[in-house]
Short mmCIF file of N, CA and C and ligand atoms in Angstrom, two decimals:
data_model
loop_
_atom_site.label_atom_id
_atom_site.label_comp_id
_atom_site.label_asym_id
_atom_site.label_seq_id
_atom_site.Cartn_x
_atom_site.Cartn_y
_atom_site.Cartn_z
N MET A 1 0.85 -1.20 0.00
CA MET A 1 0.00 0.00 0.00
C MET A 1 0.89 1.26 0.00
N THR A 2 0.58 2.21 -0.88
CA THR A 2 1.39 3.43 -0.93
C THR A 2 0.77 4.50 -0.04
N ILE A 3 1.51 5.58 0.10
CA ILE A 3 1.05 6.72 0.90
C ILE A 3 -0.25 7.31 0.33
N PHE A 4 -0.42 7.21 -0.99
CA PHE A 4 -1.62 7.78 -1.60
C PHE A 4 -2.87 6.96 -1.25
N THR A 5 -2.73 5.66 -1.10
CA THR A 5 -3.87 4.85 -0.66
C THR A 5 -4.24 5.25 0.77
N LYS A 6 -3.24 5.54 1.57
CA LYS A 6 -3.51 6.00 2.94
C LYS A 6 -4.24 7.34 2.94
N ILE A 7 -3.91 8.20 1.98
CA ILE A 7 -4.62 9.48 1.86
C ILE A 7 -6.07 9.23 1.44
N ILE A 8 -6.28 8.35 0.47
CA ILE A 8 -7.65 8.00 0.03
C ILE A 8 -8.45 7.50 1.23
N ASN A 9 -7.84 6.64 2.03
CA ASN A 9 -8.52 6.04 3.18
C ASN A 9 -8.58 6.95 4.42
N ARG A 10 -8.06 8.17 4.28
CA ARG A 10 -8.02 9.16 5.36
C ARG A 10 -7.20 8.67 6.57
N GLU A 11 -6.25 7.78 6.29
CA GLU A 11 -5.35 7.34 7.36
C GLU A 11 -4.28 8.40 7.60
N ILE A 12 -3.93 9.16 6.56
CA ILE A 12 -3.07 10.33 6.75
C ILE A 12 -3.76 11.52 6.09
N PRO A 13 -3.52 12.74 6.61
CA PRO A 13 -4.25 13.91 6.11
C PRO A 13 -3.71 14.43 4.78
N ALA A 14 -4.55 15.12 4.06
CA ALA A 14 -4.14 15.83 2.84
C ALA A 14 -5.10 17.00 2.66
N ASN A 15 -4.63 18.01 2.01
CA ASN A 15 -5.45 19.19 1.74
C ASN A 15 -6.23 18.91 0.44
N ARG A 16 -7.43 18.36 0.61
CA ARG A 16 -8.23 17.90 -0.54
C ARG A 16 -8.89 19.08 -1.26
N VAL A 17 -8.90 19.00 -2.59
CA VAL A 17 -9.58 20.06 -3.35
C VAL A 17 -10.73 19.53 -4.20
N TYR A 18 -10.74 18.23 -4.48
CA TYR A 18 -11.77 17.67 -5.35
C TYR A 18 -11.84 16.16 -5.10
N GLU A 19 -13.07 15.64 -5.19
CA GLU A 19 -13.24 14.19 -5.05
C GLU A 19 -14.48 13.76 -5.82
N ASP A 20 -14.42 12.63 -6.50
CA ASP A 20 -15.61 12.02 -7.09
C ASP A 20 -15.51 10.51 -6.88
N ASP A 21 -16.37 9.75 -7.55
CA ASP A 21 -16.40 8.30 -7.30
C ASP A 21 -15.08 7.61 -7.65
N HIS A 22 -14.36 8.16 -8.62
CA HIS A 22 -13.19 7.47 -9.16
C HIS A 22 -11.86 8.15 -8.85
N THR A 23 -11.89 9.42 -8.46
CA THR A 23 -10.64 10.17 -8.31
C THR A 23 -10.64 11.03 -7.04
N LEU A 24 -9.43 11.41 -6.67
CA LEU A 24 -9.23 12.33 -5.55
C LEU A 24 -8.12 13.31 -5.95
N ALA A 25 -8.29 14.58 -5.59
CA ALA A 25 -7.25 15.58 -5.87
C ALA A 25 -6.92 16.33 -4.58
N PHE A 26 -5.62 16.58 -4.39
CA PHE A 26 -5.18 17.25 -3.17
C PHE A 26 -3.88 18.02 -3.46
N HIS A 27 -3.55 18.98 -2.59
CA HIS A 27 -2.33 19.76 -2.78
C HIS A 27 -1.10 18.89 -2.56
N ASP A 28 -0.10 19.09 -3.43
CA ASP A 28 1.19 18.40 -3.28
C ASP A 28 1.90 18.95 -2.04
N VAL A 29 2.51 18.05 -1.27
CA VAL A 29 3.19 18.45 -0.03
C VAL A 29 4.46 19.25 -0.32
N ASP A 30 5.00 19.12 -1.53
CA ASP A 30 6.25 19.79 -1.91
C ASP A 30 6.04 20.55 -3.23
N PRO A 31 5.28 21.66 -3.17
CA PRO A 31 4.84 22.30 -4.41
C PRO A 31 5.97 22.83 -5.28
N GLN A 32 5.85 22.61 -6.57
CA GLN A 32 6.83 23.09 -7.56
C GLN A 32 6.29 24.29 -8.33
N ALA A 33 5.15 24.79 -7.92
CA ALA A 33 4.52 25.97 -8.53
C ALA A 33 3.58 26.54 -7.48
N PRO A 34 3.12 27.79 -7.65
CA PRO A 34 2.22 28.37 -6.64
C PRO A 34 1.00 27.49 -6.39
N ILE A 35 0.50 26.88 -7.45
CA ILE A 35 -0.57 25.87 -7.28
C ILE A 35 -0.06 24.55 -7.84
N HIS A 36 -0.03 23.54 -7.00
CA HIS A 36 0.47 22.22 -7.40
C HIS A 36 -0.46 21.16 -6.78
N ILE A 37 -1.28 20.58 -7.64
CA ILE A 37 -2.28 19.61 -7.21
C ILE A 37 -1.94 18.24 -7.78
N LEU A 38 -2.19 17.21 -7.01
CA LEU A 38 -2.07 15.83 -7.50
C LEU A 38 -3.47 15.26 -7.69
N VAL A 39 -3.70 14.62 -8.82
CA VAL A 39 -4.97 13.93 -9.06
C VAL A 39 -4.66 12.45 -9.17
N ILE A 40 -5.35 11.64 -8.37
CA ILE A 40 -5.05 10.20 -8.34
C ILE A 40 -6.33 9.39 -8.53
N PRO A 41 -6.19 8.20 -9.11
CA PRO A 41 -7.35 7.31 -9.16
C PRO A 41 -7.55 6.65 -7.79
N LYS A 42 -8.80 6.40 -7.43
CA LYS A 42 -9.04 5.70 -6.16
C LYS A 42 -8.64 4.23 -6.29
N LYS A 43 -8.74 3.74 -7.52
CA LYS A 43 -8.28 2.37 -7.81
C LYS A 43 -6.76 2.34 -7.75
N GLU A 44 -6.18 1.25 -7.25
CA GLU A 44 -4.72 1.17 -7.17
C GLU A 44 -4.14 0.84 -8.55
N VAL A 45 -3.48 1.82 -9.14
CA VAL A 45 -2.82 1.66 -10.43
C VAL A 45 -1.40 2.15 -10.23
N LYS A 46 -0.43 1.30 -10.58
CA LYS A 46 0.98 1.59 -10.28
C LYS A 46 1.51 2.82 -11.04
N ASP A 47 1.21 2.88 -12.33
CA ASP A 47 1.77 3.96 -13.15
C ASP A 47 0.94 4.19 -14.40
N PHE A 48 1.33 5.21 -15.15
CA PHE A 48 0.62 5.56 -16.38
C PHE A 48 0.66 4.41 -17.39
N GLN A 49 1.82 3.79 -17.50
CA GLN A 49 2.01 2.76 -18.53
C GLN A 49 1.06 1.59 -18.35
N SER A 50 0.68 1.29 -17.13
CA SER A 50 -0.19 0.13 -16.88
C SER A 50 -1.66 0.55 -16.69
N CYS A 51 -1.97 1.79 -16.98
CA CYS A 51 -3.32 2.30 -16.71
C CYS A 51 -4.26 2.07 -17.90
N ASP A 52 -5.49 1.70 -17.61
CA ASP A 52 -6.49 1.53 -18.68
C ASP A 52 -7.06 2.89 -19.08
N SER A 53 -7.64 2.92 -20.27
CA SER A 53 -8.08 4.21 -20.83
C SER A 53 -9.27 4.79 -20.06
N GLU A 54 -10.09 3.94 -19.48
CA GLU A 54 -11.24 4.46 -18.71
C GLU A 54 -10.73 5.27 -17.50
N THR A 55 -9.75 4.70 -16.81
CA THR A 55 -9.20 5.38 -15.63
C THR A 55 -8.49 6.67 -16.02
N ILE A 56 -7.74 6.64 -17.11
CA ILE A 56 -7.09 7.87 -17.59
C ILE A 56 -8.15 8.93 -17.89
N GLY A 57 -9.26 8.49 -18.48
CA GLY A 57 -10.35 9.42 -18.78
C GLY A 57 -10.90 10.06 -17.52
N TYR A 58 -11.08 9.27 -16.49
CA TYR A 58 -11.57 9.82 -15.21
C TYR A 58 -10.58 10.86 -14.67
N LEU A 59 -9.29 10.53 -14.76
CA LEU A 59 -8.26 11.46 -14.23
C LEU A 59 -8.24 12.77 -15.00
N LEU A 60 -8.34 12.67 -16.33
CA LEU A 60 -8.29 13.89 -17.14
C LEU A 60 -9.53 14.75 -16.90
N SER A 61 -10.69 14.12 -16.77
CA SER A 61 -11.91 14.88 -16.46
C SER A 61 -11.80 15.55 -15.10
N ALA A 62 -11.24 14.83 -14.14
CA ALA A 62 -11.05 15.40 -12.80
C ALA A 62 -10.09 16.58 -12.86
N ALA A 63 -9.04 16.46 -13.68
CA ALA A 63 -8.07 17.57 -13.81
C ALA A 63 -8.76 18.81 -14.37
N GLN A 64 -9.64 18.63 -15.33
CA GLN A 64 -10.39 19.78 -15.87
C GLN A 64 -11.25 20.41 -14.79
N ALA A 65 -11.90 19.58 -13.99
CA ALA A 65 -12.76 20.08 -12.91
C ALA A 65 -11.94 20.83 -11.86
N VAL A 66 -10.77 20.30 -11.53
CA VAL A 66 -9.89 20.96 -10.56
C VAL A 66 -9.44 22.32 -11.10
N ALA A 67 -9.03 22.34 -12.36
CA ALA A 67 -8.56 23.59 -12.98
C ALA A 67 -9.66 24.65 -12.93
N LYS A 68 -10.87 24.23 -13.20
CA LYS A 68 -11.99 25.18 -13.17
C LYS A 68 -12.22 25.66 -11.73
N LYS A 69 -12.23 24.71 -10.82
CA LYS A 69 -12.51 25.05 -9.42
C LYS A 69 -11.47 26.04 -8.87
N LEU A 70 -10.20 25.86 -9.27
CA LEU A 70 -9.12 26.72 -8.75
C LEU A 70 -8.86 27.90 -9.68
N LYS A 71 -9.74 28.09 -10.67
CA LYS A 71 -9.68 29.22 -11.61
C LYS A 71 -8.37 29.24 -12.41
N LEU A 72 -7.89 28.06 -12.74
CA LEU A 72 -6.71 27.96 -13.60
C LEU A 72 -7.11 27.82 -15.06
N ASP A 73 -8.40 27.61 -15.30
CA ASP A 73 -8.83 27.29 -16.66
C ASP A 73 -8.58 28.44 -17.63
N GLU A 74 -8.59 29.68 -17.14
CA GLU A 74 -8.33 30.81 -18.04
C GLU A 74 -6.87 31.24 -18.02
N SER A 75 -6.23 31.18 -16.86
CA SER A 75 -4.82 31.62 -16.77
C SER A 75 -3.88 30.58 -17.38
N GLY A 76 -4.28 29.32 -17.34
CA GLY A 76 -3.45 28.24 -17.90
C GLY A 76 -2.80 27.40 -16.82
N TYR A 77 -2.42 26.22 -17.21
CA TYR A 77 -1.78 25.28 -16.27
C TYR A 77 -1.11 24.17 -17.06
N ARG A 78 -0.27 23.42 -16.37
CA ARG A 78 0.43 22.30 -16.99
C ARG A 78 -0.01 21.01 -16.32
N VAL A 79 -0.15 19.96 -17.12
CA VAL A 79 -0.47 18.63 -16.60
C VAL A 79 0.73 17.72 -16.87
N VAL A 80 1.22 17.07 -15.84
CA VAL A 80 2.43 16.23 -15.97
C VAL A 80 2.18 14.88 -15.33
N ILE A 81 2.64 13.84 -16.00
CA ILE A 81 2.66 12.50 -15.37
C ILE A 81 4.09 11.99 -15.45
N ASN A 82 4.69 11.70 -14.33
CA ASN A 82 6.00 11.06 -14.30
C ASN A 82 5.78 9.56 -14.30
N ASN A 83 6.35 8.88 -15.29
CA ASN A 83 6.19 7.43 -15.39
C ASN A 83 7.54 6.75 -15.22
N GLY A 84 7.73 6.07 -14.11
CA GLY A 84 8.93 5.25 -13.91
C GLY A 84 10.15 6.01 -13.46
N LYS A 85 11.24 5.25 -13.39
CA LYS A 85 12.50 5.67 -12.78
C LYS A 85 13.09 6.93 -13.41
N ASP A 86 13.29 6.90 -14.73
CA ASP A 86 13.96 8.03 -15.39
C ASP A 86 13.16 9.32 -15.30
N ALA A 87 11.85 9.19 -15.14
CA ALA A 87 11.01 10.40 -15.01
C ALA A 87 10.97 10.89 -13.57
N GLY A 88 11.53 10.08 -12.65
CA GLY A 88 11.55 10.48 -11.24
C GLY A 88 10.27 10.18 -10.50
N GLN A 89 9.51 9.17 -10.96
CA GLN A 89 8.28 8.80 -10.23
C GLN A 89 8.66 8.25 -8.87
N GLU A 90 8.18 8.92 -7.83
CA GLU A 90 8.54 8.54 -6.46
C GLU A 90 7.48 7.65 -5.81
N VAL A 91 6.23 7.89 -6.15
CA VAL A 91 5.14 7.15 -5.50
C VAL A 91 4.51 6.21 -6.53
N ALA A 92 4.47 4.92 -6.22
CA ALA A 92 3.98 3.90 -7.16
C ALA A 92 2.46 3.79 -7.12
N HIS A 93 1.82 4.92 -7.24
CA HIS A 93 0.36 5.00 -7.40
C HIS A 93 0.18 6.14 -8.41
N LEU A 94 -0.36 5.80 -9.57
CA LEU A 94 -0.49 6.79 -10.64
C LEU A 94 -1.00 8.14 -10.12
N HIS A 95 -0.34 9.21 -10.54
CA HIS A 95 -0.79 10.54 -10.16
C HIS A 95 -0.46 11.52 -11.26
N LEU A 96 -1.36 12.44 -11.43
CA LEU A 96 -1.22 13.47 -12.44
C LEU A 96 -0.97 14.79 -11.69
N HIS A 97 0.08 15.48 -12.09
CA HIS A 97 0.40 16.79 -11.47
C HIS A 97 -0.31 17.89 -12.25
N ILE A 98 -0.95 18.81 -11.54
CA ILE A 98 -1.46 20.04 -12.15
C ILE A 98 -0.64 21.18 -11.57
N LEU A 99 0.03 21.92 -12.46
CA LEU A 99 0.90 23.02 -12.03
C LEU A 99 0.40 24.33 -12.62
N GLY A 100 0.27 25.35 -11.79
CA GLY A 100 -0.20 26.63 -12.30
C GLY A 100 -0.05 27.72 -11.27
N GLY A 101 -0.70 28.85 -11.56
CA GLY A 101 -0.66 29.98 -10.63
C GLY A 101 0.45 30.95 -10.92
N ALA A 102 1.26 30.69 -11.95
CA ALA A 102 2.33 31.59 -12.37
C ALA A 102 2.75 31.17 -13.77
N LYS A 103 3.50 32.03 -14.45
CA LYS A 103 4.05 31.67 -15.75
C LYS A 103 5.10 30.59 -15.51
N LEU A 104 4.92 29.44 -16.12
CA LEU A 104 5.81 28.31 -15.87
C LEU A 104 6.95 28.29 -16.89
N GLY A 105 8.13 27.90 -16.44
CA GLY A 105 9.28 27.78 -17.35
C GLY A 105 9.15 26.53 -18.20
N HIS A 106 9.89 26.51 -19.31
CA HIS A 106 9.89 25.32 -20.16
C HIS A 106 10.95 24.34 -19.70
N ILE A 107 10.67 23.05 -19.87
CA ILE A 107 11.64 22.02 -19.53
C ILE A 107 12.41 21.72 -20.81
N ARG A 108 13.72 21.96 -20.79
CA ARG A 108 14.51 21.71 -22.00
C ARG A 108 15.57 20.66 -21.73
N HIS A 109 15.77 19.82 -22.72
CA HIS A 109 16.79 18.79 -22.64
C HIS A 109 18.15 19.43 -22.95
N GLN A 110 19.18 19.06 -22.17
CA GLN A 110 20.49 19.70 -22.32
C GLN A 110 21.23 19.23 -23.57
N ASP A 111 21.01 17.98 -23.98
CA ASP A 111 21.77 17.42 -25.10
C ASP A 111 21.22 17.97 -26.42
N ARG A 112 21.97 18.87 -27.04
CA ARG A 112 21.52 19.51 -28.28
C ARG A 112 21.95 18.73 -29.51
N THR A 113 22.66 17.58 -29.33
CA THR A 113 23.22 16.87 -30.48
C THR A 113 22.17 16.03 -31.21
N ARG A 114 21.08 15.65 -30.52
CA ARG A 114 20.06 14.80 -31.16
C ARG A 114 19.26 15.62 -32.17
N LYS A 115 19.00 15.00 -33.29
CA LYS A 115 18.28 15.72 -34.35
C LYS A 115 16.82 15.25 -34.44
N ASP A 116 16.45 14.15 -33.74
CA ASP A 116 15.08 13.62 -33.87
C ASP A 116 14.14 14.28 -32.89
P1 DGP B 1 6.36 11.97 -8.49
O1 DGP B 1 7.77 12.43 -8.46
O2 DGP B 1 5.72 12.24 -9.85
O3 DGP B 1 6.19 10.54 -8.03
O4 DGP B 1 5.57 12.91 -7.49
C1 DGP B 1 5.21 12.52 -6.21
C2 DGP B 1 4.68 13.76 -5.54
O5 DGP B 1 3.96 13.36 -4.39
C3 DGP B 1 5.76 14.72 -5.07
O6 DGP B 1 5.60 15.96 -5.77
C4 DGP B 1 5.51 14.91 -3.58
C5 DGP B 1 4.13 14.33 -3.38
N1 DGP B 1 3.93 13.65 -2.12
C6 DGP B 1 4.63 12.62 -1.62
N2 DGP B 1 4.15 12.24 -0.43
C7 DGP B 1 3.08 13.05 -0.18
C8 DGP B 1 2.17 13.13 0.90
O7 DGP B 1 2.20 12.39 1.88
N3 DGP B 1 1.20 14.10 0.82
C9 DGP B 1 1.11 14.94 -0.27
N4 DGP B 1 0.13 15.82 -0.24
N5 DGP B 1 1.96 14.88 -1.31
C10 DGP B 1 2.93 13.94 -1.26
#
């Protein structure tokens, strides 16, 4: 069981912003932007790669609802999913990051030699 399942079960606290039958959204404990929300499926899914399309659909709809609720829908926001080791996924329960509340910088790869 991951820490996110404990949050779903209210065994540990989280600052919740949205909940429906399939998803839960709460503030990230270590925000990387003025607004940083995590959206997770209530079902235990390890990562994006192993997720079914129905669950992804629920997560994306929840992200839209969260953006609207927090008034990010007009100012803009970024949606990020870290999948696996190289992406730095720390918690093995699928989660979608919503980042906003300020102009966000671009993520650029340092290696300029690749042409593809
Ligand atoms: P990732 O690197 O994509 O696996 O992101 C995991 C995020 O989860 C990271 O930004 C910090 C956040 N996080 C980890 N533990 C907790 C927690 O107990 N509560 C909350 N609210 N966020 C957590």
